[in-house]
Coordinates of C-alpha atoms in Angstrom, one line a residue:
X1 CA 53.8 105.2 79.1
X2 CA 51.6 104.1 81.9
X3 CA 53.3 100.7 82.1
X4 CA 56.7 102.5 82.3
X5 CA 55.4 104.7 85.1
X6 CA 54.0 101.7 86.9
X7 CA 57.3 99.8 86.8
X8 CA 59.2 102.9 88.0
X9 CA 56.9 103.4 90.9
X10 CA 57.1 99.8 91.9
X11 CA 60.9 100.0 91.9
X12 CA 60.6 103.0 94.2
X13 CA 58.4 101.2 96.6
X14 CA 60.7 98.2 96.6
X15 CA 63.7 100.4 97.1
X16 CA 62.5 102.5 100.0
X17 CA 60.4 99.8 101.7
X18 CA 58.4 102.3 103.7
X19 CA 55.9 100.8 106.1
X20 CA 52.3 101.7 105.2
X21 CA 50.2 103.3 107.9
X22 CA 47.1 101.2 108.3
X23 CA 44.2 103.1 106.7
X24 CA 41.1 103.6 108.9
X25 CA 38.5 103.3 106.1
X26 CA 37.9 101.8 102.7
X27 CA 38.1 105.3 101.2
X28 CA 41.5 105.9 102.8
X29 CA 42.8 102.5 101.6
X30 CA 41.8 103.3 98.0
X31 CA 43.5 106.6 98.3
X32 CA 46.9 105.2 99.4
X33 CA 48.3 104.1 96.1
X34 CA 46.9 106.8 93.9
X35 CA 48.0 109.8 96.0
X36 CA 51.4 108.4 96.9
X37 CA 52.0 107.3 93.3
X38 CA 50.9 110.7 92.0
X39 CA 53.3 112.5 94.3
X40 CA 56.2 110.1 93.5
X41 CA 55.5 110.4 89.8
X42 CA 55.7 114.2 89.9
X43 CA 58.8 114.2 92.1
X44 CA 60.8 111.5 90.4
X45 CA 59.8 111.6 86.8
X46 CA 59.3 115.4 86.3
X47 CA 61.5 116.6 89.2
X48 CA 58.7 118.8 90.4
X49 CA 58.8 119.9 94.1
X50 CA 55.7 118.7 95.9
X51 CA 54.4 118.6 99.4
X52 CA 51.2 117.3 101.1
X53 CA 48.3 119.7 101.5
X54 CA 46.7 120.2 104.9
X55 CA 43.7 117.9 104.2
X56 CA 40.3 117.7 105.8
X57 CA 39.1 117.2 109.4
X58 CA 35.9 116.5 111.3
X59 CA 33.7 113.4 111.5
X60 CA 32.4 114.0 107.9
X61 CA 35.7 115.4 106.5
X62 CA 34.0 118.5 105.3
X63 CA 36.1 121.2 107.1
X64 CA 39.7 122.2 106.6
X65 CA 42.2 120.8 109.0
X66 CA 43.8 124.2 109.4
X67 CA 42.8 126.6 112.3
X68 CA 40.8 128.9 110.0
X69 CA 37.1 128.1 110.3
X70 CA 36.3 130.2 107.2
X71 CA 39.1 128.7 105.0
X72 CA 38.1 129.3 101.3
X73 CA 40.2 126.4 100.0
X74 CA 39.5 123.6 102.6
X75 CA 42.1 120.9 102.6
X76 CA 43.8 122.1 99.5
X77 CA 46.6 124.4 100.7
X78 CA 49.9 124.1 102.5
X79 CA 50.0 124.3 106.3
X80 CA 52.4 121.8 108.0
X81 CA 54.8 121.4 106.3
X82 CA 54.9 124.8 104.8
X83 CA 55.4 125.6 101.2
X84 CA 59.1 126.0 101.5
X85 CA 59.4 122.3 102.5
X86 CA 58.4 121.2 98.9
X87 CA 60.8 118.8 97.5
X88 CA 61.5 116.3 94.6
X89 CA 63.3 113.9 97.0
X90 CA 61.6 110.6 96.6
X91 CA 62.4 109.4 100.1
X92 CA 60.9 112.5 101.7
X93 CA 57.8 112.3 99.5
X94 CA 57.3 108.7 100.4
X95 CA 57.7 109.4 104.1
X96 CA 55.1 112.2 103.9
X97 CA 52.4 110.2 102.1
X98 CA 52.9 106.9 103.9
X99 CA 52.1 108.8 107.1
X100 CA 49.3 111.0 105.6
X101 CA 47.9 108.7 102.8
X102 CA 44.9 110.9 102.0
X103 CA 46.8 114.2 101.8
X104 CA 46.3 116.2 98.6
X105 CA 49.3 116.6 96.3
X106 CA 50.5 120.2 95.9
X107 CA 53.1 121.5 93.4
X108 CA 55.2 124.4 94.6
X109 CA 55.2 126.6 91.5
X110 CA 57.9 128.9 90.2
X111 CA 61.7 128.8 90.5
X112 CA 62.7 125.9 88.3
X113 CA 59.3 124.3 88.6
X114 CA 56.3 124.9 86.2
X115 CA 54.0 127.9 86.8
X116 CA 50.4 127.9 85.7
X117 CA 47.6 130.2 84.5
X118 CA 44.0 129.2 85.5
X119 CA 40.5 130.3 84.9
X120 CA 36.9 129.0 85.1
X121 CA 36.4 125.6 83.5
X122 CA 34.0 126.7 80.8
X123 CA 36.1 129.6 79.6
X124 CA 39.2 127.5 79.7
X125 CA 37.7 124.8 77.6
X126 CA 36.7 127.4 75.0
X127 CA 40.2 128.9 75.1
X128 CA 41.9 125.4 74.6
X129 CA 39.7 124.8 71.6
X130 CA 40.7 128.2 70.2
X131 CA 44.4 127.6 70.8
X132 CA 44.2 124.1 69.3
X133 CA 42.6 125.5 66.2
X134 CA 45.4 128.1 65.9
X135 CA 47.9 125.3 66.0
X136 CA 49.4 126.4 69.4
X137 CA 51.3 123.7 71.2
X138 CA 50.0 123.4 74.8
X139 CA 51.5 121.7 77.8
X140 CA 49.9 119.8 80.6
X141 CA 46.4 120.9 81.8
X142 CA 45.1 120.3 85.3
X143 CA 41.3 120.3 85.6
X144 CA 38.9 120.5 88.6
X145 CA 35.1 120.7 88.3
X146 CA 35.3 124.5 88.4
X147 CA 38.8 125.5 87.1
X148 CA 41.4 124.5 84.5
X149 CA 45.1 125.3 85.0
X150 CA 47.4 125.5 82.0
X151 CA 51.0 124.7 83.0
X152 CA 53.6 127.1 81.5
X153 CA 57.3 127.6 81.7
X154 CA 58.6 129.3 84.9
X155 CA 58.2 133.1 84.9
X156 CA 59.2 135.8 87.3
X157 CA 56.9 138.1 89.1
X158 CA 58.5 141.0 87.3
X159 CA 57.9 139.4 83.9
X160 CA 54.3 138.7 84.8
X161 CA 53.8 142.3 86.0
X162 CA 55.0 143.7 82.7
X163 CA 52.8 141.3 80.8
X164 CA 49.7 142.3 82.7
X165 CA 50.5 146.0 82.7
X166 CA 50.2 145.9 78.9
X167 CA 46.6 144.7 79.1
X168 CA 43.6 147.0 79.1
X169 CA 41.6 144.6 81.3
X170 CA 42.4 141.4 83.2
X171 CA 39.3 139.6 84.6
X172 CA 39.6 138.8 88.3
X173 CA 38.7 135.1 87.5
X174 CA 42.1 134.8 85.8
X175 CA 44.6 133.5 88.4
X176 CA 48.4 133.1 88.2
X177 CA 50.3 130.4 90.0
X178 CA 53.9 131.7 89.9
X179 CA 56.9 132.0 92.2
X180 CA 55.9 131.4 95.8
X181 CA 52.5 129.9 94.8
X182 CA 51.1 126.4 94.6
X183 CA 48.8 124.2 92.5
X184 CA 46.7 121.3 93.5
X185 CA 47.6 118.2 91.4
X186 CA 45.9 114.9 90.5
X187 CA 44.6 112.7 91.9
X188 CA 43.7 115.0 94.8
X189 CA 40.2 116.0 95.8
X190 CA 39.3 119.6 94.9
X191 CA 38.6 122.0 97.7
X192 CA 35.0 122.3 96.5
X193 CA 34.6 118.6 96.0
X194 CA 35.1 116.4 92.9
X195 CA 38.3 115.0 91.5
X196 CA 41.4 116.8 90.3
X197 CA 42.4 115.2 87.0
X198 CA 44.7 115.7 84.0
X199 CA 42.8 117.2 81.1
X200 CA 46.1 116.8 79.3
X201 CA 48.7 114.6 80.9
X202 CA 52.4 115.6 81.0
X203 CA 54.3 114.1 78.1
X204 CA 58.0 114.1 77.8
X205 CA 59.9 114.4 74.5
X206 CA 63.6 114.1 73.7
X207 CA 64.3 117.4 75.5
X208 CA 62.2 116.5 78.5
X209 CA 58.8 117.9 79.5
X210 CA 57.8 120.8 77.2
X211 CA 56.0 123.9 78.5
X212 CA 54.7 126.9 76.6
X213 CA 55.8 130.4 77.5
X214 CA 53.3 132.4 79.6
X215 CA 52.9 135.2 76.9
X216 CA 51.8 132.5 74.4
X217 CA 48.6 131.7 76.3
X218 CA 47.6 134.7 78.3
X219 CA 46.0 136.7 75.4
X220 CA 43.6 133.8 74.6
X221 CA 42.8 133.2 78.2
X222 CA 42.0 136.8 78.9
X223 CA 39.8 136.9 75.8
X224 CA 38.0 133.7 76.8
X225 CA 37.6 134.7 80.4
X226 CA 36.3 138.2 79.4
X227 CA 33.6 136.5 77.4
X228 CA 32.3 134.5 80.4
X229 CA 29.2 135.6 82.3
X230 CA 29.9 138.7 84.4
X231 CA 32.9 139.7 82.3
X232 CA 34.9 136.9 83.8
X233 CA 34.9 138.7 87.2
X234 CA 33.3 135.9 89.1
X235 CA 36.0 134.0 90.9
X236 CA 35.5 130.2 91.2
X237 CA 38.0 128.2 93.2

């Protein structure tokens, strides 16, 4: 699978022949192929709409490049371009990342694109073990040092509202990335530091990429999050 992806990405590079911006540091040079390739893979192979995140600024690259000095997700949110600019067009994606090679990769969730349900890493790991033991088929899982996000089939806000209304309690640590939302994708750097990675990589079958329905995973995630310290109410980004 990796060899096939590698050949496809090389063909894209050869086809578009975009000039590379000269990186200003060794770290930036190392980031060029991985972030660009990650964005192109999502856009061309899965047809997911992506866009570059705002990134970091400052001499030590610790603060967010957006105007908010108290930004709670530094570097890891849309700014310019805005979320509505997200696209699966390979030429646009290549243009963005050849000019901003260290920009994080953001998925615009909802619509025809995957949505996601996320919670703290420890609770999510326990929930995944439980779901595996039950024989439930899971889709791709995005992991950061603090949170895991389980990708699910697209759902509407109305459908999510009905689902949550039926619950007695939904911990505040459980987050939903649906229509009008976004999700940080590998191989970006997480807002709190550390690498974003695939705990389970996307895998296509005969009918394309398979994603579970949101109802199929929410019950187990609510139970796992409620069993976390503080009743799952501590929100970790």
